[in-house]
Coordinates of C-alpha atoms in Angstrom, one line a residue:
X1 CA 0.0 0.0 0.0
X2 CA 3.3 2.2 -0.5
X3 CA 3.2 2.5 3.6
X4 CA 7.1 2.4 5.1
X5 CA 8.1 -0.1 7.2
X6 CA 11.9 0.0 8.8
X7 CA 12.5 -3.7 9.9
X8 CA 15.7 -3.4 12.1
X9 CA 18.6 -6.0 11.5
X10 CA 18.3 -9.3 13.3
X11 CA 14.9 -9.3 12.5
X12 CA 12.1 -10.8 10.1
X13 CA 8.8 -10.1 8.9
X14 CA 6.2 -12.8 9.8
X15 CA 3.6 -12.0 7.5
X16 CA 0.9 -15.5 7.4
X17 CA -2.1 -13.6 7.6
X18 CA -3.8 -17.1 8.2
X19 CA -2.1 -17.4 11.4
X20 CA -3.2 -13.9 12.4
X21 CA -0.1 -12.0 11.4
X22 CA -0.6 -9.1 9.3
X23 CA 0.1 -8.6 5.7
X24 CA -0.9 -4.9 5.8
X25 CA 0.2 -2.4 8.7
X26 CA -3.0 -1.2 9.9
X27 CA -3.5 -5.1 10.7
X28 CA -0.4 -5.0 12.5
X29 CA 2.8 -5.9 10.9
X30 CA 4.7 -8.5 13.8
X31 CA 8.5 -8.8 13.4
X32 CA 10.0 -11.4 15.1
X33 CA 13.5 -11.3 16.4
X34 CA 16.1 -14.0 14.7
X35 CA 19.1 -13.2 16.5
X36 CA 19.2 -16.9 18.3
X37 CA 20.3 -15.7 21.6
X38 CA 18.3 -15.9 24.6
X39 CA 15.9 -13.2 23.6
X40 CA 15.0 -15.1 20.3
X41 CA 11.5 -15.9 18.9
X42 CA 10.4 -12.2 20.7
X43 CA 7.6 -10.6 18.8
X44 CA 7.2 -6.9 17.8
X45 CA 4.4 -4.7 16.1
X46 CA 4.6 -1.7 14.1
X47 CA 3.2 1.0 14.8
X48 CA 2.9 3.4 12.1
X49 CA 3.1 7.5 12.5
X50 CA 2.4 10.0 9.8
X51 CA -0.6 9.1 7.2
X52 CA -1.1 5.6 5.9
X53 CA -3.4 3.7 4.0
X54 CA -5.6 1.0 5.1
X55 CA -6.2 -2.7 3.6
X56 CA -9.1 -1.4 2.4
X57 CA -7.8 1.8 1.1
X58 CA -9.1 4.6 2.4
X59 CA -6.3 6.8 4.3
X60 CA -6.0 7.7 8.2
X61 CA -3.3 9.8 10.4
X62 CA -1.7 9.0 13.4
X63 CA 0.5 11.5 15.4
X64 CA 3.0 11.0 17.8
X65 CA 1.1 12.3 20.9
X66 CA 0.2 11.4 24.6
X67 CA -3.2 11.9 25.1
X68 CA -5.5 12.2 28.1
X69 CA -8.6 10.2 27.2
X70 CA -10.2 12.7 29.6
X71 CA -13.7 12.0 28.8
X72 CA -13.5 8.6 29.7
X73 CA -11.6 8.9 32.9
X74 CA -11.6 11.2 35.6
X75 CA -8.0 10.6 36.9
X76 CA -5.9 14.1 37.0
X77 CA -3.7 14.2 33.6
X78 CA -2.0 17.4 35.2
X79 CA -0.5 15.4 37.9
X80 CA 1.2 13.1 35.1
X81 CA 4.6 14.0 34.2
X82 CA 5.9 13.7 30.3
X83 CA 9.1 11.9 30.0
X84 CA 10.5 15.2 28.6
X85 CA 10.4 17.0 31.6
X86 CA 11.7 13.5 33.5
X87 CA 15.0 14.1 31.3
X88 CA 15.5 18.3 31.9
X89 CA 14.2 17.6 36.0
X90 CA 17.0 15.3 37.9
X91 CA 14.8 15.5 40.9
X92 CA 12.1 13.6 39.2
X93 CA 14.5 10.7 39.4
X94 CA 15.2 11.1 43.6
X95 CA 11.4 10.1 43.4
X96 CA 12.7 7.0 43.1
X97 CA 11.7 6.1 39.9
X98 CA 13.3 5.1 36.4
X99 CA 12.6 7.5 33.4
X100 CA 12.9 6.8 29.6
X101 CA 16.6 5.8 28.0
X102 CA 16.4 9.3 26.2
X103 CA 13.3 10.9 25.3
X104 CA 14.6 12.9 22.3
X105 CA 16.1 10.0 20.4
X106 CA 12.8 8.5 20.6
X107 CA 10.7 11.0 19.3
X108 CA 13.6 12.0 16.5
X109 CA 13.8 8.1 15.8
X110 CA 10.3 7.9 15.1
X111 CA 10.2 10.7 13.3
X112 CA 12.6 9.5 10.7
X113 CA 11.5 6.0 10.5
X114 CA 7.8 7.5 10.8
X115 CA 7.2 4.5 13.3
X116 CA 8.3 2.0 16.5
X117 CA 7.7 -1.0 17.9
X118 CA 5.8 -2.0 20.9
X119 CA 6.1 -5.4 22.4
X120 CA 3.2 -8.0 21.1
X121 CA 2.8 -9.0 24.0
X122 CA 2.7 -8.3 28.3
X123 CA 7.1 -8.8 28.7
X124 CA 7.9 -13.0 29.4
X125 CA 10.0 -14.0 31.5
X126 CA 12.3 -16.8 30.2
X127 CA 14.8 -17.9 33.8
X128 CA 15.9 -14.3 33.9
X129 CA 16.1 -13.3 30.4
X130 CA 13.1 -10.8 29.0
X131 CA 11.5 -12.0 26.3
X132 CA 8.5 -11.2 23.9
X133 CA 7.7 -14.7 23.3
X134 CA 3.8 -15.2 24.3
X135 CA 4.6 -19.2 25.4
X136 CA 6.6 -17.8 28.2
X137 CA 5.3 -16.8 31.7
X138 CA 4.4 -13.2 31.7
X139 CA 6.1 -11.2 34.2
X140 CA 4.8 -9.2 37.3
X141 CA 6.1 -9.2 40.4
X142 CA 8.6 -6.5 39.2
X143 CA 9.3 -2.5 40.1
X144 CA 9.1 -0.2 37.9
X145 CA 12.7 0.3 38.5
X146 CA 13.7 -3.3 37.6
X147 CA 10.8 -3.3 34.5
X148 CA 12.9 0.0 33.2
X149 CA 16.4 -1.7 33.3
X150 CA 15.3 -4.9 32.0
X151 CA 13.7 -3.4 28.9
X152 CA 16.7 -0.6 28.3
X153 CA 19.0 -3.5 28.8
X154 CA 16.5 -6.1 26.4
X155 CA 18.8 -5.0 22.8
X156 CA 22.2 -3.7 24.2
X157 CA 24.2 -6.0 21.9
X158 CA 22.9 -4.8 18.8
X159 CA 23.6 -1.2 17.0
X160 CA 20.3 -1.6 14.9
X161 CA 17.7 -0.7 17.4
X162 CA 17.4 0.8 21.3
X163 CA 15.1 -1.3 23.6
X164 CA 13.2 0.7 26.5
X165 CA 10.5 0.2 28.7
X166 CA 7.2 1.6 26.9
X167 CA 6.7 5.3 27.3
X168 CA 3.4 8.0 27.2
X169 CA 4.0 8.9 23.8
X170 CA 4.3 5.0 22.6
X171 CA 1.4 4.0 24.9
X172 CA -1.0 6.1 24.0
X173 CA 0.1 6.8 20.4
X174 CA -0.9 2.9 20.1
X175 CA -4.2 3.8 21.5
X176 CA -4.9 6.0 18.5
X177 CA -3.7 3.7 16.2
X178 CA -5.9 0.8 17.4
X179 CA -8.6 3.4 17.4
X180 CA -8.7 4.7 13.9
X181 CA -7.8 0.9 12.4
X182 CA -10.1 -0.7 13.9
X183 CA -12.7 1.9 14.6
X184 CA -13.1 1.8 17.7
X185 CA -13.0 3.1 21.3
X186 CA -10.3 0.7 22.3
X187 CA -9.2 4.2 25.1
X188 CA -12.1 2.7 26.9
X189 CA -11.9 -0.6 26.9
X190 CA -12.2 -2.2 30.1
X191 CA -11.4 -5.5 31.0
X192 CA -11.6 -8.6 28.7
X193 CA -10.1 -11.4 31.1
X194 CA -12.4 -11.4 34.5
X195 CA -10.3 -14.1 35.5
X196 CA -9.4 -14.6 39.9
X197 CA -5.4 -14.8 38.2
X198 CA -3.4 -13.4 35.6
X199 CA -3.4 -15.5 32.5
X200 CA 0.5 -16.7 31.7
X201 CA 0.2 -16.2 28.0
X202 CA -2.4 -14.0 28.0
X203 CA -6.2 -13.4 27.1
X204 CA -7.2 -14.6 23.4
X205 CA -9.9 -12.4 22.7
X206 CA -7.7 -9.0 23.6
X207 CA -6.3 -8.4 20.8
X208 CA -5.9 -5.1 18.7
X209 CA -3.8 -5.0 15.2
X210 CA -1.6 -7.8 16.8
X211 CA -1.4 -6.1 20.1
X212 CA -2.6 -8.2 23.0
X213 CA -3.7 -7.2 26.7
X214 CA -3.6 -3.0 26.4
X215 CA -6.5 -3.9 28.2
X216 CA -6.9 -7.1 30.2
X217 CA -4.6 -9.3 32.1
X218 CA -2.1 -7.2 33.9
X219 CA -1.4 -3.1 34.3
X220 CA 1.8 -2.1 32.9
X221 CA 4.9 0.2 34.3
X222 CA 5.9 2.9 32.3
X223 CA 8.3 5.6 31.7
X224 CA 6.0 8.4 32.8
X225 CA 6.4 10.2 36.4
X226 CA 3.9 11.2 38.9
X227 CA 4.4 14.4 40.5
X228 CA 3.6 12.5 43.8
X229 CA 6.2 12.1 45.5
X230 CA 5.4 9.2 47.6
X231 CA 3.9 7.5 44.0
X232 CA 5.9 8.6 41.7
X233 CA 5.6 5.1 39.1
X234 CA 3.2 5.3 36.7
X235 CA 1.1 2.2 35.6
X236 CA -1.0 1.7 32.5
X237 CA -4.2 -0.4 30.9
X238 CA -6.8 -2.2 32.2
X239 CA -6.0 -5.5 34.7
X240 CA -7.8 -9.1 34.9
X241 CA -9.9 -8.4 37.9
X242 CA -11.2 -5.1 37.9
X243 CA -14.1 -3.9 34.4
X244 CA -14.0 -0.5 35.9
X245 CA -10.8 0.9 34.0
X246 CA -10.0 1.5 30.6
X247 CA -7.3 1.2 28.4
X248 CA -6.3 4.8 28.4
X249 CA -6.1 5.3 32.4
X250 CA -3.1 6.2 34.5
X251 CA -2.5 5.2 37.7
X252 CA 0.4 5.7 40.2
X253 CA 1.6 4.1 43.1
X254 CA 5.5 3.6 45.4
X255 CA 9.0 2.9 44.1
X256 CA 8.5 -0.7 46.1
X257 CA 5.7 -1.5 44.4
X258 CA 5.9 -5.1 42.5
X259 CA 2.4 -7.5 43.0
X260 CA 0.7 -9.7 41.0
X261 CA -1.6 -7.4 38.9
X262 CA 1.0 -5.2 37.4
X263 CA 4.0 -6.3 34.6
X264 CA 5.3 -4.4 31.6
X265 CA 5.6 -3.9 27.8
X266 CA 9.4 -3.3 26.2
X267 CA 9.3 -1.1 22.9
X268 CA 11.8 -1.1 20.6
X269 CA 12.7 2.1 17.9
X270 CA 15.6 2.3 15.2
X271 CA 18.9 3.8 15.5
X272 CA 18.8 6.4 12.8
X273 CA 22.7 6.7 13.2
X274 CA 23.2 3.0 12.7

């Protein structure tokens, strides 16, 4: 459809559209990682910025933006701190929390490549190693701290891409690209797992453009700060046992923080230098 895709190195294209993989990118392109080390078999999805055509051909726009979703929940946004901010501010991080790699790169990376990647799925946990690989365990039981450290430190060896633990600007950005592929309200989305546990590879019928559990399963660390100071980690989407938040919400909570309703999601963007 003449839309660009940048497929870092290391990396392939699954494209069986029979097997739920996209062949068009507002169905989701997945790239899987072939580097045969221990994060091998992980599964990304683009997510396009900039205009693109649809499968069926009609034409939509996606900005790179962090959005409120204010009519659909009632949380303060103003007390939510962009990652921007995080990097100029040093103090933000004696809060106790862990802020994006760098901010800037991201935002100029996407820019460039007019796109990222966020993880498929809710991060796996293979021994110690993060993964993407959905026939893992997910992870929880995890700080924000160590969730921001394991995803900055998920692509180290390789020059093609930076890995990071999934910021405002990629979370909700995926949002609005759910949103105007699927058409849909996907920001308010609450729950689609009412299970008494998490689900270890997930929940089968919450999945958007080859993203799964935005809004089931488990909440998710991110990059963004709160300005509270005693809750300064900021968690995302909707959780297994609780219909009464969407997608879009923000919550916040302490730096020791790690319990079984709450994981994270790695992104990954390119290295326009490399």
């Amino acid at each position: 459809k003449g839309n660009l895709i940048t497929v870092p190195a290391k990396f392939k294209i699954v494209s069986n559209e029979d097997t739920g993989n996209a062949i068009t990118v507002d169905k989701g392109i997945v790239i899987e990682d072939a580097t045969g080390t221990e994060t091998n078999g992980s599964q990304f999805v683009w997510v396009p910025v900039g205009n693109i055509t649809k499968k069926d051909g009609t034409q939509i726009e996606i900005s790179l933006e962090r959005c409120s979703f204010s009519d659909e929940y009632t949380g303060s946004y103003a007390n939510y701190i962009e990652e921007d901010k995080g990097n100029e501010t040093v103090a933000l991080k004696n809060y106790g929390n862990e802020i994006a790699k760098n901010i800037t790169n991201f935002k100029s990376s996407v820019k460039a490549n007019e796109g990222y990647y966020i993880g498929r799925y809710e991060a796996r946990k293979n021994d110690e190693n993060l993964t993407e690989v959905k026939t893992n365990s997910i992870w929880n039981y995890i700080s924000q701290q160590e969730a921001t450290l394991k995803s900055q430190a998920m692509y180290n060896n390789l020059t093609s891409v930076t890995s990071d633990l999934i910021n405002s600007y990629a979370w909700d950005t995926a949002i609005v690209f759910i949103q105007k592929s699927t058409n849909q309200k996907y920001s308010s989305q609450p729950s689609l797992n009412q299970e008494q546990k998490p689900l270890q590879t997930g929940t089968t019928n919450d999945k958007q453009c080859n993203i799964f559990d935005m809004a089931s399963n488990l909440r998710e660390w991110s990059t963004e700060s709160s300005s509270n100071y005693g809750a300064p980690c900021v968690m995302r989407g909707g959780r297994y046992y609780w219909s009464g938040i969407g997608t879009g919400a923000r919550g916040s909570v302490g730096t020791s923080t790690s319990q079984v309703d709450i994981g994270f999601r790695p992104i990954l963007y390119i290295n326009t230098n490399s």
